[in-house]
Structures are given as structure tokens and as C-alpha cells.
Short mmCIF file of C-alpha atoms in Angstrom, two decimals:
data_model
loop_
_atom_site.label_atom_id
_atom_site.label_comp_id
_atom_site.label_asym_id
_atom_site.label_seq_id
_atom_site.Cartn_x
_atom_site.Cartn_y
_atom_site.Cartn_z
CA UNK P 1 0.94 -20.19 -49.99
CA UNK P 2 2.83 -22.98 -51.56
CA UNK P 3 5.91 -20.76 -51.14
CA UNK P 4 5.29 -20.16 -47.82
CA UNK P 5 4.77 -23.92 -47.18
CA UNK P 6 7.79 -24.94 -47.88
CA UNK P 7 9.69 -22.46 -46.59
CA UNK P 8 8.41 -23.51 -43.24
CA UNK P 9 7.97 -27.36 -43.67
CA UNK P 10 11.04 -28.63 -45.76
CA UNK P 11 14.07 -27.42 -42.82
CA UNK P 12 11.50 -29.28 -40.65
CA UNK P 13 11.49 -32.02 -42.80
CA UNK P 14 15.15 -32.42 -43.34
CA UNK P 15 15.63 -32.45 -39.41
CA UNK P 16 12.92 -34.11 -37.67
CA UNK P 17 11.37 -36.36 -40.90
CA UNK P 18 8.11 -35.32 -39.91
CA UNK P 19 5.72 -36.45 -43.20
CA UNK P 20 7.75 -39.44 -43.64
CA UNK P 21 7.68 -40.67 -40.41
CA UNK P 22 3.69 -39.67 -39.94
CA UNK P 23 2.94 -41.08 -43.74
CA UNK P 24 5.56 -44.46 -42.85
CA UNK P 25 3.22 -45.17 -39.97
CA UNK P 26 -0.05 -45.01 -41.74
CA UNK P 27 0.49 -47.64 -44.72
CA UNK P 28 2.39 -49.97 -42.18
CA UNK P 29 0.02 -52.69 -42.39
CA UNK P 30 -1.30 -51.25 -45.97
CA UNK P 31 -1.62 -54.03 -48.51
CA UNK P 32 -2.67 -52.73 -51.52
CA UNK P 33 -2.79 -54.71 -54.63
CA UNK P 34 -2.75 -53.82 -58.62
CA UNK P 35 -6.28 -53.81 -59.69
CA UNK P 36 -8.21 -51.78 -62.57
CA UNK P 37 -6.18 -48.79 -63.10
CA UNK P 38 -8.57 -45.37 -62.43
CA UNK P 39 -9.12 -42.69 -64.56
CA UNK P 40 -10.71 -39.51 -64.09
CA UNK P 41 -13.63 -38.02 -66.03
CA UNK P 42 -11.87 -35.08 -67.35
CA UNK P 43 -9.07 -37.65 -69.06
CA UNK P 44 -11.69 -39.86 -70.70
CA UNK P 45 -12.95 -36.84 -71.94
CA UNK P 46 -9.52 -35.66 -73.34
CA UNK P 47 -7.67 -38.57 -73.85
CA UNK P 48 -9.30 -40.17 -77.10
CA UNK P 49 -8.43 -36.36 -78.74
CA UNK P 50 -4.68 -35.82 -77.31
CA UNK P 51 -3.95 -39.67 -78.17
CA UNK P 52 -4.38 -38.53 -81.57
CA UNK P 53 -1.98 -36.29 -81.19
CA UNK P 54 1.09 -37.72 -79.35
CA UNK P 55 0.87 -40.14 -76.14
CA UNK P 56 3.40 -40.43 -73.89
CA UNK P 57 5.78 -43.92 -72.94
CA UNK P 58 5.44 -44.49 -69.90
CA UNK P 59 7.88 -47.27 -69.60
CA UNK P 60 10.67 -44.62 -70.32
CA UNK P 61 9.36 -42.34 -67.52
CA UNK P 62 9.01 -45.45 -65.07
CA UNK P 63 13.25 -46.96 -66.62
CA UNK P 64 14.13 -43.02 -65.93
CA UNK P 65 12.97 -42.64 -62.28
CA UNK P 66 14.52 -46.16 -61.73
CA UNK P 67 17.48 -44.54 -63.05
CA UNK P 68 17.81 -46.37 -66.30
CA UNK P 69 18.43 -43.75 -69.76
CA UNK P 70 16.19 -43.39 -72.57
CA UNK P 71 19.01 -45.13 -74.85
CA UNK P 72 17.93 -48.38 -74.93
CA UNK P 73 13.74 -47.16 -76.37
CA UNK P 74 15.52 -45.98 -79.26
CA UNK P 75 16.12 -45.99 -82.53
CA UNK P 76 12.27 -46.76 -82.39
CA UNK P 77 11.65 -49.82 -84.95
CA UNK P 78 8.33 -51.11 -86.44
CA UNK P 79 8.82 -54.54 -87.58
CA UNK P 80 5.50 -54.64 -89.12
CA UNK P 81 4.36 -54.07 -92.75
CA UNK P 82 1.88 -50.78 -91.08
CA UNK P 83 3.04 -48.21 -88.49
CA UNK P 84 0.55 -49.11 -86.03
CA UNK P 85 0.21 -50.35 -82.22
CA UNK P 86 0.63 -54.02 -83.26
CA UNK P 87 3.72 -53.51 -85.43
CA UNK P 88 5.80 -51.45 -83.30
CA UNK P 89 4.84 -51.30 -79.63
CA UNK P 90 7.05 -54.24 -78.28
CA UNK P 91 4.22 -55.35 -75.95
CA UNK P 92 2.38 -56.20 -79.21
CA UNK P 93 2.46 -60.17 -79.60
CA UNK P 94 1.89 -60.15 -83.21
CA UNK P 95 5.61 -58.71 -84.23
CA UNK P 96 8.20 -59.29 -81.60
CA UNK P 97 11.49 -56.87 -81.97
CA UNK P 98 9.65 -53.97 -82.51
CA UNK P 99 10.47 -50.92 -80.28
CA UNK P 100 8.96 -47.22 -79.03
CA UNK P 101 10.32 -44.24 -77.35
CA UNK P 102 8.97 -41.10 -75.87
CA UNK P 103 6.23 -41.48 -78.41
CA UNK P 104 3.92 -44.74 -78.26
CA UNK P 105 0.67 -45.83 -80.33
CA UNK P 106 -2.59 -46.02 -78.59
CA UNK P 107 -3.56 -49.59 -77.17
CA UNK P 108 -6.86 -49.09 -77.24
CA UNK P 109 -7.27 -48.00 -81.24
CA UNK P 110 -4.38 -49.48 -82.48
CA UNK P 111 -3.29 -46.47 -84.10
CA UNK P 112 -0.15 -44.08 -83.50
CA UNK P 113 -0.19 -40.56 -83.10
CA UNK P 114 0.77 -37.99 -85.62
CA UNK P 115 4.18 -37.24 -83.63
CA UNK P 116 5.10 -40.66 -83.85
CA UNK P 117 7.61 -41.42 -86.55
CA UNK P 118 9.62 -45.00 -87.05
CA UNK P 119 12.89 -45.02 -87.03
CA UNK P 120 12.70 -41.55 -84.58
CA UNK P 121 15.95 -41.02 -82.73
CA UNK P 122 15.75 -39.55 -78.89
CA UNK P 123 16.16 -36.20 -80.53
CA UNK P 124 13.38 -36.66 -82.95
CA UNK P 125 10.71 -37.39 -79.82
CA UNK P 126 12.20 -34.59 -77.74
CA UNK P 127 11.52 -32.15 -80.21
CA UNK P 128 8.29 -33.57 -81.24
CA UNK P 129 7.62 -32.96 -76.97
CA UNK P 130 9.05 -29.68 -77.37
CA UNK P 131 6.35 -28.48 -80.21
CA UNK P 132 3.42 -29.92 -78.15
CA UNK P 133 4.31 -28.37 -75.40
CA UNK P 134 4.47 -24.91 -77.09
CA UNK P 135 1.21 -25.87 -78.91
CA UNK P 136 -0.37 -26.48 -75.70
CA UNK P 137 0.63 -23.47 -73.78
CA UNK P 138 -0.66 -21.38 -76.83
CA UNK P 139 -3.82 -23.31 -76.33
CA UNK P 140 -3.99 -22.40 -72.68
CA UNK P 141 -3.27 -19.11 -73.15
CA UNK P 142 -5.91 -18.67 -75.71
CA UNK P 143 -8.49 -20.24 -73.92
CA UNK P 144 -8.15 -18.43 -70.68
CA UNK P 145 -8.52 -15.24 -72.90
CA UNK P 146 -11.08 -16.10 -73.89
CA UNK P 147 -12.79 -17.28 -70.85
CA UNK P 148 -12.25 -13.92 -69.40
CA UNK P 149 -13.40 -12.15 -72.16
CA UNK P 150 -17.08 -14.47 -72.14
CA UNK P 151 -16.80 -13.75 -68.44
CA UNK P 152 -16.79 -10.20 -68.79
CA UNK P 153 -19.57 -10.07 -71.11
CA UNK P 154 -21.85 -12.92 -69.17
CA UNK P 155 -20.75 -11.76 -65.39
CA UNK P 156 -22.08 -8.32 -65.53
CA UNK P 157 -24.62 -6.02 -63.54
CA UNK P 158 -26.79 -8.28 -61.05
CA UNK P 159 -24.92 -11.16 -61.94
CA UNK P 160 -21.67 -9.94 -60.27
CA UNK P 161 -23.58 -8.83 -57.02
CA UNK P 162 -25.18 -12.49 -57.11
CA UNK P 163 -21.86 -14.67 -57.26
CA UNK P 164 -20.41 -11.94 -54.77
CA UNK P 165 -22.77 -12.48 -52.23
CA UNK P 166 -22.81 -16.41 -53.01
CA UNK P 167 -19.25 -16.73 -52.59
CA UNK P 168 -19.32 -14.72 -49.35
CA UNK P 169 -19.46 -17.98 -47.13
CA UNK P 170 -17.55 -19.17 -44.08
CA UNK P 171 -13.74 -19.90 -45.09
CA UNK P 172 -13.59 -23.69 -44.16
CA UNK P 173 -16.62 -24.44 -46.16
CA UNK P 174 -15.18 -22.76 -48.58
CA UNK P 175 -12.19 -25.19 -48.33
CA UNK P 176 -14.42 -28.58 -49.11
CA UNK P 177 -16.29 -26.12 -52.03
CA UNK P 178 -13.01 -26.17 -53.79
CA UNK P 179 -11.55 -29.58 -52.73
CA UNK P 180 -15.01 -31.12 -53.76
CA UNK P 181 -14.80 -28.99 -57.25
CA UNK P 182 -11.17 -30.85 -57.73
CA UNK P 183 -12.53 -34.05 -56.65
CA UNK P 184 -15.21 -33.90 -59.88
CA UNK P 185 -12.43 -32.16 -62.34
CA UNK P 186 -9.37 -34.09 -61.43
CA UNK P 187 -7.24 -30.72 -61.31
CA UNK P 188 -6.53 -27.73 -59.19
CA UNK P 189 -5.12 -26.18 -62.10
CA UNK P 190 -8.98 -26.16 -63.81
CA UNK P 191 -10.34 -24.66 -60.30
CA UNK P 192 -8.26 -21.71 -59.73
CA UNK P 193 -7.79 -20.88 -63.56
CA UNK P 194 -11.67 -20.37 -64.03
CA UNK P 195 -12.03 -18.69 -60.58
CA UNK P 196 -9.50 -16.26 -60.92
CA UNK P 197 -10.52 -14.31 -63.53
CA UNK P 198 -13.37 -13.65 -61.06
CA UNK P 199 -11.39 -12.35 -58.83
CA UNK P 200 -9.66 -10.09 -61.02
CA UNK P 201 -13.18 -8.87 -61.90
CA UNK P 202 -14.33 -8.29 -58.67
CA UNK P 203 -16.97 -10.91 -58.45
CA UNK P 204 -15.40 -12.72 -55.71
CA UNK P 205 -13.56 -11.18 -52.51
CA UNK P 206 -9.64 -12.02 -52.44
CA UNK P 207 -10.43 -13.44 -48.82
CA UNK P 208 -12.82 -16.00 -50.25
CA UNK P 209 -10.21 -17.06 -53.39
CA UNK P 210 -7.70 -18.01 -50.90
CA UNK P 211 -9.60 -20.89 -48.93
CA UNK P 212 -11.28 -22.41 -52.21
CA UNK P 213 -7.38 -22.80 -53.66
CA UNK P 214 -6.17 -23.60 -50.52
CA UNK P 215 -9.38 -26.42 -51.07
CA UNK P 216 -8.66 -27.40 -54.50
CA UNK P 217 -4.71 -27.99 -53.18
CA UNK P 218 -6.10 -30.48 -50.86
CA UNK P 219 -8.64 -32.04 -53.68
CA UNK P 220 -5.65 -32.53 -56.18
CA UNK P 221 -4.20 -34.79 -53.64
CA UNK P 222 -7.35 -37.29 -54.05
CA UNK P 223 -6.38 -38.40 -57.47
CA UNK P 224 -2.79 -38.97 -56.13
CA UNK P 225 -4.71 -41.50 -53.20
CA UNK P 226 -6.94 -42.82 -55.38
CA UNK P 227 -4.22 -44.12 -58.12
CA UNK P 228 -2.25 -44.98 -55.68
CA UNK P 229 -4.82 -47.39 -54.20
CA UNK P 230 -5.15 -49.60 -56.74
CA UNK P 231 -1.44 -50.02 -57.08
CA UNK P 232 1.26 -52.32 -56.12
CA UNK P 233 3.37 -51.61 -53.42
CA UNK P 234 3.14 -48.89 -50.11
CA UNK P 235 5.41 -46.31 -51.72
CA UNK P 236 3.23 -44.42 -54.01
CA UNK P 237 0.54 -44.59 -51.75
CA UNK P 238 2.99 -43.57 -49.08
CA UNK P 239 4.20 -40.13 -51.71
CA UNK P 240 0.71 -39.09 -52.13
CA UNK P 241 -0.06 -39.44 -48.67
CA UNK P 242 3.00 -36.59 -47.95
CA UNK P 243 1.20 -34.45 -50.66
CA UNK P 244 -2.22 -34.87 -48.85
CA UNK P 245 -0.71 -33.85 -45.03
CA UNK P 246 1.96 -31.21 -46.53
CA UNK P 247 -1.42 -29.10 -47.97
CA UNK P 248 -3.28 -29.87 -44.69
CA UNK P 249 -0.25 -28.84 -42.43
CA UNK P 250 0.27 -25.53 -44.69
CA UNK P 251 -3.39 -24.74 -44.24
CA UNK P 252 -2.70 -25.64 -40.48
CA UNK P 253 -0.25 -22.89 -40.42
CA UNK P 254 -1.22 -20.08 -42.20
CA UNK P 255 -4.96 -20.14 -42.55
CA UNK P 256 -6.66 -20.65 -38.68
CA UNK P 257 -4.78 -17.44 -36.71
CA UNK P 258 -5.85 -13.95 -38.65
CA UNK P 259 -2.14 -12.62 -38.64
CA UNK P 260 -0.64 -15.98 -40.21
CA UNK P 261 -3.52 -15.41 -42.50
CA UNK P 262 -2.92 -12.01 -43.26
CA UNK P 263 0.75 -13.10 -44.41
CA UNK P 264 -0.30 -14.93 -48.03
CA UNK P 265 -2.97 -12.16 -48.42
CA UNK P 266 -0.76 -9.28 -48.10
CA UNK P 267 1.74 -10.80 -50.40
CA UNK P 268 -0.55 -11.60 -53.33
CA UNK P 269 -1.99 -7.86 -52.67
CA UNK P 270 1.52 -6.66 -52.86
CA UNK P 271 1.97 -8.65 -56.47
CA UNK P 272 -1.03 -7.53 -57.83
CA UNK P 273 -0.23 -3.28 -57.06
CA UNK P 274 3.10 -4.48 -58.65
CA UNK P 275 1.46 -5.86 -61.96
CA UNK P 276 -0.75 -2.30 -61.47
CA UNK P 277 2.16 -0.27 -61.84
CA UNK P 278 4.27 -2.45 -64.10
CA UNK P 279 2.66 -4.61 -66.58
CA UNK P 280 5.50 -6.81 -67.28
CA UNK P 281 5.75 -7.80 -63.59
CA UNK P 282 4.40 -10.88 -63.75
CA UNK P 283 6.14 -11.90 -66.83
CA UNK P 284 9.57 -11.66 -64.80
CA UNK P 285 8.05 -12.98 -61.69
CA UNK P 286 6.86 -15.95 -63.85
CA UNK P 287 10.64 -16.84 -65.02
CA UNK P 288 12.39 -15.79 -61.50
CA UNK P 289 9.78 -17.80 -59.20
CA UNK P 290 9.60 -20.57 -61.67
CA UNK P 291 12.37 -21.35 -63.25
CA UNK P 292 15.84 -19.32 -62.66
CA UNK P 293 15.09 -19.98 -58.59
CA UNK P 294 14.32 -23.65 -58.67
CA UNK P 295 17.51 -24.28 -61.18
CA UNK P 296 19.34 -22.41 -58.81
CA UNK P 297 18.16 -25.05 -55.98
CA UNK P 298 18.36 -27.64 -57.89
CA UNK P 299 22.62 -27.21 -58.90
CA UNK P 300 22.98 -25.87 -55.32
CA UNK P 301 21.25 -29.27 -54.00
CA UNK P 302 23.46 -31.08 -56.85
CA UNK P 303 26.67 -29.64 -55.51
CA UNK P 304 25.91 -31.41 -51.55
CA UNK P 305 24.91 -34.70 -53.30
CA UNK P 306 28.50 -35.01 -55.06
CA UNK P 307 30.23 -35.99 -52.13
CA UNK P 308 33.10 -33.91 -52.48
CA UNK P 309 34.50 -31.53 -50.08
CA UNK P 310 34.99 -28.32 -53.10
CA UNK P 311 31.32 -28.85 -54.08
CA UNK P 312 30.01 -29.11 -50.42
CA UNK P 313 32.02 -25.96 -49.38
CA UNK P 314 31.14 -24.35 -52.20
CA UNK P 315 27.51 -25.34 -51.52
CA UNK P 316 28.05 -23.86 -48.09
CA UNK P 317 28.78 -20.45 -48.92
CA UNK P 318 26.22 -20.07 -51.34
CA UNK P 319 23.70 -20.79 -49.02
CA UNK P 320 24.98 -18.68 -46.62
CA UNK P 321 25.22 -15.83 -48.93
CA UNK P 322 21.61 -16.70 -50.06
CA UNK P 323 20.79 -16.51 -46.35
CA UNK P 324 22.41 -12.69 -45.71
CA UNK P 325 20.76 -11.57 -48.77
CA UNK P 326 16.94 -12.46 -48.02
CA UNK P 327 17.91 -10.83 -44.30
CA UNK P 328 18.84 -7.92 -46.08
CA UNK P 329 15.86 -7.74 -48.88
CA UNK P 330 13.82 -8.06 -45.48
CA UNK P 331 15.51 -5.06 -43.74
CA UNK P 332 15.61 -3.07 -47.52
CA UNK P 333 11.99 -3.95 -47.54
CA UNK P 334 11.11 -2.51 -43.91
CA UNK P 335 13.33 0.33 -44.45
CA UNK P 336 11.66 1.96 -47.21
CA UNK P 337 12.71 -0.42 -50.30
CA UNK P 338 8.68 -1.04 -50.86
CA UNK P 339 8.34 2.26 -51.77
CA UNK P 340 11.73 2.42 -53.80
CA UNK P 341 9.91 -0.84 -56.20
CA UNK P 342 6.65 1.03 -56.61
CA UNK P 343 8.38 3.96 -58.20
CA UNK P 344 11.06 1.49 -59.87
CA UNK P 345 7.52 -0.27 -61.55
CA UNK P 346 5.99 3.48 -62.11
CA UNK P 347 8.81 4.36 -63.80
CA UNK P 348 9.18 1.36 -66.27
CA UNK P 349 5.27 1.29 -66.77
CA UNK P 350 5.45 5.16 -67.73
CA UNK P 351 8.48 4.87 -69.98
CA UNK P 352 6.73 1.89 -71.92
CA UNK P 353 3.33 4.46 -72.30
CA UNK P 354 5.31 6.92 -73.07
CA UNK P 355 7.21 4.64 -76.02
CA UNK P 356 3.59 3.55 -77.70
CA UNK P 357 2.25 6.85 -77.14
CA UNK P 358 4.89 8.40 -78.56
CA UNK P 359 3.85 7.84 -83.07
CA UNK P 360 0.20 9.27 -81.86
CA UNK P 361 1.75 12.07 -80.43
CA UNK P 362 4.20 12.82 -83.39
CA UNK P 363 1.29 12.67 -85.70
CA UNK P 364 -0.93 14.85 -83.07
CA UNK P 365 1.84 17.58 -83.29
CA UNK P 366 2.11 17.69 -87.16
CA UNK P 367 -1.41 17.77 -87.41
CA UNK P 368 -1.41 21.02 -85.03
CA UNK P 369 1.41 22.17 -86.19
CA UNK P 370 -0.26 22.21 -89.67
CA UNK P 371 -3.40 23.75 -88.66
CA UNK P 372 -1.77 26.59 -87.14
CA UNK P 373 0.20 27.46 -90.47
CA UNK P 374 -2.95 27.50 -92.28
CA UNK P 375 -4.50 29.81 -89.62
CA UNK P 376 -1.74 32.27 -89.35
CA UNK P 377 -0.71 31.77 -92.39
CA UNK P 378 2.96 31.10 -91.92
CA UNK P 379 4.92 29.79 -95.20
CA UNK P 380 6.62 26.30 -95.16
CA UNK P 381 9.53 25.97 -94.56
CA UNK P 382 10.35 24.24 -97.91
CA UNK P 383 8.36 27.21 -99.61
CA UNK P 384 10.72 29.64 -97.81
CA UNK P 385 14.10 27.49 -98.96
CA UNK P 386 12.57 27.36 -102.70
CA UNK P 387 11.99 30.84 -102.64
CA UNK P 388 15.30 31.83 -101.05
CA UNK P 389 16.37 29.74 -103.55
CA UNK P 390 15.30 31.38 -106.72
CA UNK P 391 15.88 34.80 -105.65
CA UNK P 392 19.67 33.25 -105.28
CA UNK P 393 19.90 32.05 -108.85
CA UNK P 394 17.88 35.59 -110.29
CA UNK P 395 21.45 37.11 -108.47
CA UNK P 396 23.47 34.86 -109.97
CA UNK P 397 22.15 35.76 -113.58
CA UNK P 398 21.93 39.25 -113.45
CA UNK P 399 25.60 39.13 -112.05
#
């Protein structure tokens, strides 16, 4: 759906200005002020346990998008007799000359995190982000194993039938079901990781899944407001008013009419056979869809923003050759090339099965193999070349 969305809305954006223009005209006369900054109930629940951990600078993040460098937060320097918020955050008033980068100490306890380290370089904090983030996409890994497994266990028998026929509502309540359920968690990414399992279990209809994410996309885009309400300025409220109406115009295009409908169902039916057949599908849709295709936007974008005619050509034609290829993956597609990535999956999926099969099988043929030369009664081999060997040396002797 997201996909989708953008495919459609950002030419439209780029020519007519649509969501700016729309968004512009609705916090004209806004005047919000800085007030008590807002927190959700899922980060007061998390927060005192990952500030323990590391927690983020966010003066670096706010000098970087101003487009300022990280140079100036480092070497970080505690001028303080303790490594603690007081000695070495520089909006401490008890030690002045003190600095922090990436890293910071908690306000609130007074204490740093066990990533922070004084006299860290940039390279120290980036790697220190680097290990967190591979801690915490362990951890998220783990734990959605292991909510599927309790689901499976829990979810079973009259239980499935129940949240079936409980999830089988109308699709636009379904919509404020999900956008409410973000509302209360502060994140789509909570919704649609607990539901889905369900839907891979069968205990709720891929029809029904789409309008509660296509709900908890539009709920995601409350925290966004509500932040942004209690700030200074129109131009973050203005940003996460262009998240709120870029959901609701998606939804506007490819949820109401059955065949625009049909379009986001039929594709995410079409990636699950795929991950049927071919286990490691989504592993390479994962790095393709996420991360080789938006770098390649990203330095194609890069080379019209240079200004110079090379990059801009060269921008040119790669778009254009980007263009003829998805025209001809379309007409590949419709002219059989479906079928030609089903059997392309088959095959890989087989050859894999046939790879870990393939010790069990060895040992299953030895063992029959075995069984049947103690039935017939058939020498060994190595009996028959010991005995061919001593009749050999009797020969030799008697020579």
C-alpha cells in the first residue's frame, strides 16, 4: 500500500504541490506555542529501561537536519570529578565546558548510560549505535518468535473461530479499530506486528488485515500532530499534517472502488505464494525493497540536486532506462513471466530440500544397503579385497 502510495502521489506532488499547498493553507493562521513536551504511554514505559542503556543527543540530530556536522559534539569531555549528567552534559550549570555526542546522560536520573564513554570520538558513538541497533533487532526478532509461537499454542480450536468471526466487521470500522489501537500504543509498527501473525494463522481474513493497517497508518500520524502541537513554529505541525492526508489520500485511492482494492490484495497474495515456494523470498525482498532500491533513489535524486549538466543527463537516462524496464517487467509479467518466477522459486526451494535432506538420505541408504548384505548375505567389499588379498601373497610364497 505504501508502495503503491507513492507511486501515485509523489509525480503528483512534484507537479501540482498538492499536500503542501492543502497542509500550507491549514496552519495559516496556526499559532502554536512550546508548552509541556508529550509523551506517549508506551515510552514512559520503555524509556526509564533503554535510558539505561544508551539515549540519544538530540541536539546533534536537530545541528544535522539544520545542516551543521557532528564535529563540533566531539571529543565528548566531562569536566567533572564523576561521569554523570551534571559533569558532562554542557546544559549542566554546575561544570561549564563539558561536552556530549551521539550519546548523552539522562536528565532526569543524572546518570549516563552504559554506551556512554568520556573522551568518545564520533567513531566511538557510531559504533556504540551500531551494536544497539543489532542488539535490538535480535530482540525484535526474538520476541516476535515468540509471540507466534504463544499464539499458536493460546489461539487454537474455538478460539480461532471466535477472533475470526470477531474480526469479520465492516472495513471502515475496521479502519478507526486500528487507528484507535495506534492512538493507545503510540506505533503502527506494535499493531500490525501482533496482528500479523494472525493472519498467517488463519485467525483473521487477509481482507480484514488490510483496513486495520491501513487504520493504524492513519493512527501513527496522531503522535506526529500531537508533538507537533505543543511546539514552536507551523513547520512541524505543517510535516505531520502531509503524513496525516498522504495515508488518508492513499486510502482514498485504493481502498473505496473493489478493483483499486483488489490491487494491494493481489500483490501481498502474490508475495506470500512466493515465500510458499521459496523460503528465502522475503529475505531478498527485505534488502531489494528496503534498502538497494531506496539507495538507488536516493544517488539518482543526488545526481539532479548537483546542478551540473553530466550528473543531470546522467540522471536522465537512468530514469528513463528505469522507466523501459518496469514497462517491460509489466509485459514479462502478463506474458507468462508469473509463471516463469513460480518455477524459478520451486526450483530454488527444492534444491535447498534436497541439500538438507541429502546426510538423512546418505545415512538411509547405508543403513539399507547394510541390511540387505546381512539378508543375502553378500561379503563386504573390504572382506572381498582382504581376501583377494591373501590368496595373492599365499601365490607369491609358494612361487
Amino acid at each position: 500500500f505504501n508502495y503503491l502510495s507513492v507511486a501515485v502521489l509523489l509525480p503528483v506532488e512534484v507537479i501540482t504541490g498538492f499536500l503542501f499547498y492543502l497542509t500550507r493553507a491549514m496552519v495559516k493562521n496556526a499559532n502554536p506555542e512550546k508548552g509541556t513536551k508529550w509523551t506517549g504511554p508506551v515510552k514512559k514505559l520503555v524509556s526509564p529501561f533503554t535510558s539505561l542503556i544508551i539515549k540519544a543527543n538530540k541536539d546533534v540530530i536537530k545541528s544535522v537536519a539544520k545542516g551543521g556536522s557532528c564535529d563540533k559534539f566531539y571529543p565528548v569531555n566531562c569536566t567533572g570529578p564523576d561521569v554523570d549528567y551534571a559533569s558532562c552534559n554542557p546544559k549542566s550549570k554546575t561544570h561549564t565546558g563539558s561536552s556530549v555526542g551521539l550519546i548523552t546522560c539522562d536528565k532526569k536520573s543524572g546518570t549516563c548510560p552504559a554506551f556512554f564513554q568520556d573522551g568518545a570520538s564520533q567513531a566511538d558513538d557510531e559504533a556504540s549505535g551500531g551494536v544497539c541497533l543489532f542488539l535490538g533487532l535480535i530482540v525484535l526478532v526474538i520476541c516476535l518468535l515468540g509471540l507466534v509461537k504463544i499464539l499458536q499454542r493460546m489461539l487454537m480450536g474455538t478460539s480461532t473461530r471466535i477472533i475470526y468471526k470477531a474480526t469479520n466487521i465492516n472495513g471502515y470500522i475496521a479502519m478507526l479499530v486500528g487507528a484507535g489501537i495506534t492512538v493507545l500504543v503510540q506505533s503502527s509498527s506494535i499493531t500490525t506486528s501482533v496482528l500479523t501473525p494472525l493472519v498467517g494463522m488463519g485467525m483473521i481474513q487477509l481482507e480484514q488485515m488490510l483496513p486495520l493497517t491501513l487504520g493504524a497508518n492513519i493512527g501513527t500520524t496522531f503522535t506526529a500532530i500531537m508533538a507537533a502541537m505543543v511546539s514552536e513554529g507551523t513547520e512541524s505541525l505543517q510535516v505531520s499534517l502531509c503524513h496525516l492526508f498522504f495515508n488518508i489520500t492513499g486510502i482514498i485511492i485504493w481502498y473505496p472502488i473493489p478493483i483499486m482494492r483488489n490491487v494491494p490484495l493481489n500483490a501481498a497474495r502474490g508475495l506470500g505464494k512466493m515465500t510458499k515456494w521459496w523460503r528465502l523470498f522475503p529475505v531478498i525482498y527485505i534488502i531489494v525493497m528496503f534498502f538497494l532500491l531506496p539507495l538507488a533513489l536516493l544517488g539518482i535524486s543526488w545526481l539532479f540536486t548537483t546542478g551540473r549538466k553530466g550528473f543531470v543527463a546522467l540522471g536522465s537516462i537512468l530514469v528513463a532506462l528505469i522507466g523501459v524496464a518496469l514497462l517491460y517487467f509489466a509485459y514479462w509479467l502478463f506474458k507468462g513471466g508469473s509463471q516463469k518466477m513460480k518455477d524459478f522459486c520451486a526450483s530454488c526451494q527444492r534444491r535447498g530440500q534436497y541439500k538438507r535432506d541429502l546426510p538423512d538420505d546418505m545415512e538411509y541408504c547405508k543403513t539399507e544397503i547394510a541390511r540387505l548384505k546381512e539378508h543375502t548375505c553378500m561379503p563386504d567389499e573390504a572382506n572381498e579385497e582382504v581376501a583377494e588379498g591373501k590368496e595373492l601373497e599365499e601365490k607369491t610364497e609358494t612361487a
